[in-house]
Amino acid sequence: VDAALWWIDRSTVQYLVKQSHSNARQKREEFLGSVNILSTLTQEERGLIADTMYTRVYKRGDQIITKGDQGDEFFIVEEGQAYAAINMERLK
């Protein structure tokens, strides 16, 4: 045998991709519903945010934003911890 292949038909792949996207969106919506600052949003509004948000992973000690940055992003800590600091001194 020169090659052995696994295959999946197109409709099954499309279904799996759609299902995966739907599950991920639902998980993001549920997470957004647990964030106090977003509690007044409607489900539709949370859905719109869920459709456009994505996950970034940072390592311990990584700098996420810097004083003076334009501020055109909104961050929500999904897992782990983050803190604000000026001149390496943590703020309360």
Coordinates of N, CA and C in Angstrom, one line a residue:
V1 N 0.9 -1.2 0.0 CA 0.0 0.0 0.0 C 0.9 1.2 0.0
D2 N 0.7 2.1 -1.0 CA 1.5 3.4 -1.1 C 0.9 4.5 -0.2
A3 N -0.4 4.4 0.0 CA -1.1 5.5 0.8 C -2.4 4.9 1.3
A4 N -2.7 5.3 2.5 CA -4.0 5.0 3.1 C -4.6 6.3 3.6
L5 N -5.8 6.6 3.2 CA -6.4 7.9 3.6 C -7.7 7.8 4.3
W6 N -7.9 8.7 5.2 CA -9.2 8.9 5.9 C -10.0 10.0 5.1
W7 N -11.3 9.9 5.0 CA -12.0 11.0 4.3 C -13.3 11.2 5.0
I8 N -13.8 12.4 4.8 CA -15.2 12.8 5.3 C -15.8 13.5 4.2
D9 N -17.1 13.3 3.9 CA -17.8 14.0 2.8 C -18.0 15.4 3.2
R10 N -18.2 16.2 2.2 CA -18.3 17.7 2.4 C -19.4 18.1 3.3
S11 N -20.6 17.5 3.2 CA -21.7 17.9 4.0 C -21.5 17.6 5.5
T12 N -20.8 16.5 5.8 CA -20.4 16.2 7.2 C -19.4 17.2 7.7
V13 N -18.4 17.6 6.9 CA -17.5 18.6 7.4 C -18.2 19.9 7.6
Q14 N -19.1 20.3 6.7 CA -19.8 21.6 6.9 C -20.6 21.5 8.2
Y15 N -21.3 20.4 8.4 CA -22.1 20.3 9.6 C -21.3 20.4 10.9
L16 N -20.1 19.7 10.9 CA -19.3 19.7 12.1 C -18.7 21.1 12.3
V17 N -18.3 21.8 11.3 CA -17.8 23.2 11.4 C -18.9 24.1 12.0
K18 N -20.1 24.0 11.4 CA -21.2 24.8 11.9 C -21.5 24.5 13.4
Q19 N -21.6 23.2 13.7 CA -21.9 22.8 15.1 C -20.8 23.3 16.1
S20 N -19.6 23.2 15.7 CA -18.5 23.6 16.5 C -18.6 25.1 16.7
H21 N -18.9 25.9 15.7 CA -19.0 27.3 15.8 C -20.2 27.7 16.7
S22 N -21.3 27.0 16.5 CA -22.4 27.2 17.4 C -22.1 26.9 18.8
N23 N -21.5 25.8 19.1 CA -21.1 25.5 20.5 C -20.2 26.5 21.1
A24 N -19.2 27.0 20.3 CA -18.2 28.0 20.8 C -19.0 29.3 21.1
R25 N -19.9 29.7 20.2 CA -20.6 30.9 20.4 C -21.5 30.9 21.6
Q26 N -22.1 29.7 21.8 CA -23.0 29.6 23.0 C -22.1 29.7 24.3
K27 N -20.9 29.1 24.3 CA -20.0 29.2 25.4 C -19.6 30.6 25.7
R28 N -19.3 31.4 24.6 CA -18.9 32.8 24.8 C -20.1 33.6 25.3
E29 N -21.3 33.4 24.8 CA -22.5 34.1 25.3 C -22.7 33.8 26.8
E30 N -22.6 32.6 27.2 CA -22.8 32.3 28.6 C -21.7 33.0 29.4
F31 N -20.5 33.0 29.0 CA -19.4 33.7 29.7 C -19.7 35.2 29.8
L32 N -20.1 35.8 28.7 CA -20.4 37.2 28.7 C -21.6 37.5 29.7
G33 N -22.5 36.6 29.8 CA -23.6 36.8 30.7 C -23.2 36.7 32.2
S34 N -22.0 36.2 32.5 CA -21.5 36.1 33.8 C -20.6 37.3 34.2
V35 N -20.4 38.2 33.2 CA -19.5 39.4 33.5 C -20.4 40.5 34.0
N36 N -20.2 41.0 35.2 CA -21.1 42.0 35.8 C -21.3 43.2 35.0
I37 N -20.2 43.8 34.4 CA -20.3 45.0 33.7 C -21.2 44.9 32.4
L38 N -21.4 43.6 32.0 CA -22.2 43.4 30.8 C -23.6 42.8 31.1
S39 N -23.9 42.8 32.3 CA -25.2 42.2 32.8 C -26.4 42.9 32.2
T40 N -26.3 44.2 31.8 CA -27.5 44.9 31.3 C -27.7 44.7 29.8
L41 N -26.8 44.0 29.2 CA -26.9 43.7 27.7 C -28.0 42.7 27.5
T42 N -28.7 42.8 26.4 CA -29.7 41.8 26.0 C -28.9 40.6 25.4
Q43 N -29.7 39.5 25.3 CA -29.1 38.3 24.7 C -28.6 38.6 23.3
E44 N -29.4 39.3 22.6 CA -29.0 39.7 21.2 C -27.6 40.5 21.2
E45 N -27.5 41.4 22.1 CA -26.3 42.2 22.2 C -25.1 41.3 22.6
R46 N -25.3 40.4 23.5 CA -24.2 39.5 23.9 C -23.9 38.6 22.7
G47 N -24.9 38.2 22.0 CA -24.6 37.4 20.8 C -23.8 38.1 19.8
L48 N -24.0 39.4 19.5 CA -23.2 40.2 18.6 C -21.8 40.3 19.1
I49 N -21.6 40.5 20.4 CA -20.2 40.5 20.9 C -19.6 39.1 20.8
A50 N -20.3 38.1 21.1 CA -19.8 36.7 21.1 C -19.3 36.4 19.6
D51 N -20.0 36.9 18.6 CA -19.6 36.6 17.3 C -18.3 37.3 16.8
T52 N -18.0 38.3 17.5 CA -16.8 39.1 17.1 C -15.6 38.9 18.0
M53 N -15.8 38.3 19.2 CA -14.7 38.2 20.1 C -13.8 37.0 19.9
Y54 N -12.6 37.0 20.3 CA -11.7 35.8 20.2 C -10.8 35.8 21.4
T55 N -10.2 34.7 21.6 CA -9.3 34.4 22.7 C -7.9 34.7 22.4
R56 N -7.2 35.5 23.3 CA -5.8 35.6 23.2 C -5.2 35.0 24.5
V57 N -4.1 34.3 24.4 CA -3.5 33.7 25.6 C -2.2 34.4 25.9
Y58 N -2.0 34.8 27.1 CA -0.8 35.4 27.6 C -0.1 34.6 28.6
K59 N 1.1 34.7 28.7 CA 1.9 34.0 29.7 C 2.1 34.9 30.9
R60 N 2.4 34.2 32.0 CA 2.6 35.0 33.3 C 3.8 36.0 33.0
G61 N 3.5 37.2 33.3 CA 4.5 38.3 33.2 C 4.4 39.0 31.8
D62 N 3.6 38.5 30.9 CA 3.4 39.3 29.6 C 2.7 40.6 29.9
Q63 N 3.1 41.6 29.2 CA 2.4 42.9 29.3 C 1.3 42.9 28.2
I64 N 0.1 43.2 28.7 CA -1.1 43.2 27.8 C -1.3 44.5 27.2
I65 N -1.3 45.6 28.0 CA -1.4 46.9 27.4 C -0.4 47.8 28.1
T66 N -0.1 48.9 27.5 CA 0.9 49.9 28.0 C 0.3 51.3 28.1
K67 N 0.6 52.0 29.2 CA 0.1 53.3 29.3 C 0.5 54.1 28.1
G68 N -0.5 54.8 27.6 CA -0.3 55.6 26.3 C -0.8 54.9 25.1
D69 N -1.1 53.6 25.2 CA -1.7 52.9 24.0 C -3.0 53.5 23.6
Q70 N -3.4 53.4 22.4 CA -4.6 54.0 21.8 C -5.8 53.6 22.6
G71 N -5.9 52.4 23.1 CA -7.1 52.0 23.8 C -8.3 51.7 22.9
D72 N -8.0 50.9 21.9 CA -9.1 50.6 20.9 C -9.5 49.1 21.1
E73 N -9.1 48.5 22.2 CA -9.5 47.1 22.5 C -10.1 47.0 23.9
F74 N -11.0 46.1 24.1 CA -11.6 45.8 25.4 C -11.3 44.4 25.8
F75 N -10.7 44.3 27.0 CA -10.3 42.9 27.5 C -11.1 42.5 28.6
I76 N -11.5 41.2 28.6 CA -12.1 40.5 29.8 C -11.3 39.3 30.1
V77 N -11.0 39.2 31.4 CA -10.2 38.0 31.8 C -11.1 36.8 31.9
E78 N -10.9 35.8 31.1 CA -11.7 34.6 31.1 C -11.2 33.6 32.1
E79 N -9.9 33.5 32.1 CA -9.3 32.5 33.0 C -7.9 33.1 33.5
G80 N -7.6 32.8 34.7 CA -6.3 33.3 35.2 C -6.5 34.7 35.9
Q81 N -5.4 35.4 36.0 CA -5.4 36.7 36.7 C -4.6 37.7 35.9
A82 N -5.0 39.0 36.0 CA -4.2 40.1 35.4 C -4.2 41.2 36.4
Y83 N -3.3 42.1 36.4 CA -3.3 43.3 37.2 C -2.7 44.4 36.5
A84 N -3.0 45.6 37.0 CA -2.5 46.9 36.5 C -1.3 47.3 37.3
A85 N -0.3 47.9 36.6 CA 0.9 48.3 37.3 C 1.4 49.6 36.6
I86 N 2.0 50.5 37.4 CA 2.7 51.6 36.9 C 4.1 51.6 37.5
N87 N 5.1 51.6 36.6 CA 6.5 51.5 37.0 C 6.8 50.3 37.8
M88 N 6.2 49.2 37.4 CA 6.3 47.8 38.0 C 5.7 47.7 39.4
E89 N 4.9 48.7 39.8 CA 4.2 48.7 41.1 C 2.7 48.4 40.8
R90 N 2.2 47.4 41.5 CA 0.8 47.0 41.3 C -0.1 48.1 41.8
L91 N -1.2 48.3 41.1 CA -2.2 49.2 41.6 C -3.3 48.4 42.2
K92 N -4.1 49.1 43.1 CA -5.2 48.4 43.7 C -6.5 48.7 43.0

